[in-house]
Amino acid sequence: MATLPYKQCLEKIYKLGRFGIKLELDTISNILSHLNTPQNKYNMVHVAGTNGKGSTATCIASILSAAGFKTGIYTSPHLVRFNERICVNGQQISDADVVSAYEAVNAADKRLCQGSRRATFFEIVTAMAFYHFAKEKVAWAVIETGMGGRFDATNIITPKVSVITNLSIEHTNYLGHTIKDLAREKGGIIKPGVAAVTAVSQPSGIDKLTQIAKDRESVLYRFKRDFSIRKTPGRSTYKYKGIYQNFKDLIKPLPGEHQRENLSLALAAVELLFEQYQGTEPRYELSRELLHRGLGQVKWPGRLEKIMDHPLVILDGAHNLKASVLLGKYLKQTLEDKKLTLVIGILDDKPYEAMLAQLLPRAQRVIVTKAKINRSIEPAVLTAAVKKTFNGELQIIEDVKDAVSYAISTSCNEDTICIAGSLYVAGEAKEKFDMDLYPKNKEYYG
């Protein structure tokens, strides 16, 4: 029986952030052992990479759920509510189950630490997800890495297939400064004898992943070489040419042409899963009808998410250079002659000048803001960077919700507002819109 109030529980979880990032697996391994290894009680898919992890994981989970399997998914970070991180069949974990999972995991951590370091935020939350999925008796769980892969807390699992989306330089203090370094870390999720799929395209990255797969006797399937997807001429659907099967007239559930790559990875992963269980019970049959049902259920907030129509408000985390490139391309291709207001806040560990270079050319007005996290770039610093190349209207409104409100109130119905630069900015903006729609639920958001 849960005894700790939900809000107090969250406060305790968030305070764990002070323990920082620890790249080792012994701590979470010991915690899970004390919890009777919940991660070994269901099948899993493991997803790593720089961008597209969440989109890919969500597509996989939705297809498995549509096939009739009780399916969990663990992602990070959350946009508005902590509970978003842990879902079963599309439903967020309840407040009571958050408390229950935390109390079980925290008790195990306390028994183990005995003068050594306490588990970090991510280790505790990862263990909570594994614990909850076992409690819910899921058949499958799709697990997204937090950072890296080799020493990421999620890498305690042995999945049925591993997925590595793409690579671009990030978290250099932990993951290295080259694509080869990144490939070594992300490739750490490839397990002996377990097939892997990837969209990594850089030669040094592919070489490293190929070597890892060879050393572990794992087959590595590559996007565009072993499976691919293309748009149906004259239509809004897509044709998938797969490892074992081909499918026509598929929908792409998320906006942006870059989502073709993520969709293709998800389909390849599901193909491999279903192939492993041919002739077994319960039956695994992959069909276009199943894919249509599964992809029709996909929702991934904060990624090219349309919030309003008049004015058009687009919410996109665009939290690193790769994501900013994709968002800049999308804005250029889709907005035509609409006036664009860019509401932007970026974290201090990101290449903010390079990110701005991708987003500013399409904007006529920029509002610099700051998410409520200590890693946010100070608005004065970000504003100075904007001024180097931008000659349009420029303002500072530090509070994200105030910045969004001002942008909407001073825009015409035909204008566009894009909120971007950080998933934390996207989360605070998302909370504002949700609160506007459901003001009585203020307590719901903690």
PDB file of N, CA and C in Angstrom, residues 28-39 41 101 103-109 111-112 124 127-128 130-131 134:
ATOM      1  N   ILE A  28      22.462  -0.122 -10.451  1.00  0.00           N
ATOM      2  CA  ILE A  28      21.106  -0.529 -10.855  1.00  0.00           C
ATOM      3  C   ILE A  28      20.987  -2.049 -10.897  1.00  0.00           C
ATOM      4  N   SER A  29      22.061  -2.734 -11.243  1.00  0.00           N
ATOM      5  CA  SER A  29      22.038  -4.190 -11.247  1.00  0.00           C
ATOM      6  C   SER A  29      21.743  -4.731  -9.853  1.00  0.00           C
ATOM      7  N   ASN A  30      22.378  -4.147  -8.843  1.00  0.00           N
ATOM      8  CA  ASN A  30      22.160  -4.586  -7.469  1.00  0.00           C
ATOM      9  C   ASN A  30      20.740  -4.281  -6.999  1.00  0.00           C
ATOM     10  N   ILE A  31      20.238  -3.091  -7.354  1.00  0.00           N
ATOM     11  CA  ILE A  31      18.867  -2.732  -6.977  1.00  0.00           C
ATOM     12  C   ILE A  31      17.875  -3.711  -7.577  1.00  0.00           C
ATOM     13  N   LEU A  32      18.030  -3.998  -8.869  1.00  0.00           N
ATOM     14  CA  LEU A  32      17.093  -4.898  -9.540  1.00  0.00           C
ATOM     15  C   LEU A  32      17.195  -6.321  -9.006  1.00  0.00           C
ATOM     16  N   SER A  33      18.392  -6.728  -8.609  1.00  0.00           N
ATOM     17  CA  SER A  33      18.546  -8.056  -8.001  1.00  0.00           C
ATOM     18  C   SER A  33      17.734  -8.147  -6.714  1.00  0.00           C
ATOM     19  N   HIS A  34      17.741  -7.070  -5.920  1.00  0.00           N
ATOM     20  CA  HIS A  34      16.968  -7.046  -4.675  1.00  0.00           C
ATOM     21  C   HIS A  34      15.466  -7.001  -4.940  1.00  0.00           C
ATOM     22  N   LEU A  35      15.085  -6.611  -6.151  1.00  0.00           N
ATOM     23  CA  LEU A  35      13.667  -6.570  -6.516  1.00  0.00           C
ATOM     24  C   LEU A  35      13.252  -7.823  -7.294  1.00  0.00           C
ATOM     25  N   ASN A  36      14.111  -8.852  -7.261  1.00  0.00           N
ATOM     26  CA  ASN A  36      13.824 -10.118  -7.936  1.00  0.00           C
ATOM     27  C   ASN A  36      13.856  -9.974  -9.451  1.00  0.00           C
ATOM     28  N   THR A  37      14.809  -9.208  -9.946  1.00  0.00           N
ATOM     29  CA  THR A  37      15.079  -9.018 -11.385  1.00  0.00           C
ATOM     30  C   THR A  37      13.810  -8.857 -12.223  1.00  0.00           C
ATOM     31  N   PRO A  38      13.046  -7.801 -11.992  1.00  0.00           N
ATOM     32  CA  PRO A  38      11.794  -7.610 -12.745  1.00  0.00           C
ATOM     33  C   PRO A  38      12.017  -7.499 -14.240  1.00  0.00           C
ATOM     34  N   GLN A  39      13.184  -6.999 -14.658  1.00  0.00           N
ATOM     35  CA  GLN A  39      13.459  -6.795 -16.080  1.00  0.00           C
ATOM     36  C   GLN A  39      13.561  -8.107 -16.850  1.00  0.00           C
ATOM     37  N   LYS A  41      11.297 -10.522 -16.661  1.00  0.00           N
ATOM     38  CA  LYS A  41       9.977 -11.155 -16.643  1.00  0.00           C
ATOM     39  C   LYS A  41       9.143 -10.847 -17.884  1.00  0.00           C
ATOM     40  N   ALA A 101       6.007   2.174  -6.884  1.00  0.00           N
ATOM     41  CA  ALA A 101       7.266   1.788  -7.518  1.00  0.00           C
ATOM     42  C   ALA A 101       8.450   2.483  -6.858  1.00  0.00           C
ATOM     43  N   GLU A 103       8.704   3.616  -3.754  1.00  0.00           N
ATOM     44  CA  GLU A 103       8.957   3.092  -2.410  1.00  0.00           C
ATOM     45  C   GLU A 103       9.671   1.744  -2.472  1.00  0.00           C
ATOM     46  N   ALA A 104       9.308   0.901  -3.422  1.00  0.00           N
ATOM     47  CA  ALA A 104       9.972  -0.400  -3.556  1.00  0.00           C
ATOM     48  C   ALA A 104      11.429  -0.222  -3.977  1.00  0.00           C
ATOM     49  N   VAL A 105      11.661   0.641  -4.969  1.00  0.00           N
ATOM     50  CA  VAL A 105      13.017   0.843  -5.480  1.00  0.00           C
ATOM     51  C   VAL A 105      13.879   1.576  -4.454  1.00  0.00           C
ATOM     52  N   ASN A 106      13.313   2.585  -3.824  1.00  0.00           N
ATOM     53  CA  ASN A 106      14.063   3.352  -2.829  1.00  0.00           C
ATOM     54  C   ASN A 106      14.463   2.470  -1.644  1.00  0.00           C
ATOM     55  N   ALA A 107      13.573   1.578  -1.226  1.00  0.00           N
ATOM     56  CA  ALA A 107      13.898   0.677  -0.119  1.00  0.00           C
ATOM     57  C   ALA A 107      15.075  -0.223  -0.484  1.00  0.00           C
ATOM     58  N   ALA A 108      15.082  -0.709  -1.722  1.00  0.00           N
ATOM     59  CA  ALA A 108      16.197  -1.547  -2.172  1.00  0.00           C
ATOM     60  C   ALA A 108      17.490  -0.751  -2.214  1.00  0.00           C
ATOM     61  N   ASP A 109      17.410   0.489  -2.688  1.00  0.00           N
ATOM     62  CA  ASP A 109      18.595   1.341  -2.759  1.00  0.00           C
ATOM     63  C   ASP A 109      19.156   1.631  -1.367  1.00  0.00           C
ATOM     64  N   ARG A 111      18.897  -0.191   1.312  1.00  0.00           N
ATOM     65  CA  ARG A 111      19.522  -1.390   1.879  1.00  0.00           C
ATOM     66  C   ARG A 111      20.911  -1.615   1.312  1.00  0.00           C
ATOM     67  N   LEU A 112      21.091  -1.178   0.066  1.00  0.00           N
ATOM     68  CA  LEU A 112      22.345  -1.476  -0.622  1.00  0.00           C
ATOM     69  C   LEU A 112      23.450  -0.451  -0.394  1.00  0.00           C
ATOM     70  N   ILE A 124      17.130   5.337 -10.457  1.00  0.00           N
ATOM     71  CA  ILE A 124      15.913   5.068  -9.687  1.00  0.00           C
ATOM     72  C   ILE A 124      14.694   4.975 -10.597  1.00  0.00           C
ATOM     73  N   ALA A 127      14.694   1.793 -12.724  1.00  0.00           N
ATOM     74  CA  ALA A 127      14.292   0.644 -11.910  1.00  0.00           C
ATOM     75  C   ALA A 127      12.794   0.667 -11.629  1.00  0.00           C
ATOM     76  N   MET A 128      12.237   1.865 -11.412  1.00  0.00           N
ATOM     77  CA  MET A 128      10.795   1.992 -11.210  1.00  0.00           C
ATOM     78  C   MET A 128      10.026   1.479 -12.421  1.00  0.00           C
ATOM     79  N   PHE A 130      11.029  -0.734 -14.728  1.00  0.00           N
ATOM     80  CA  PHE A 130      11.144  -2.192 -14.816  1.00  0.00           C
ATOM     81  C   PHE A 130      10.239  -2.866 -13.776  1.00  0.00           C
ATOM     82  N   TYR A 131      10.204  -2.308 -12.580  1.00  0.00           N
ATOM     83  CA  TYR A 131       9.375  -2.843 -11.497  1.00  0.00           C
ATOM     84  C   TYR A 131       7.890  -2.771 -11.875  1.00  0.00           C
ATOM     85  N   ALA A 134       6.806  -5.273 -14.604  1.00  0.00           N
ATOM     86  CA  ALA A 134       6.649  -6.628 -14.065  1.00  0.00           C
ATOM     87  C   ALA A 134       5.355  -6.748 -13.265  1.00  0.00           C
TER      88      ALA A 134
END
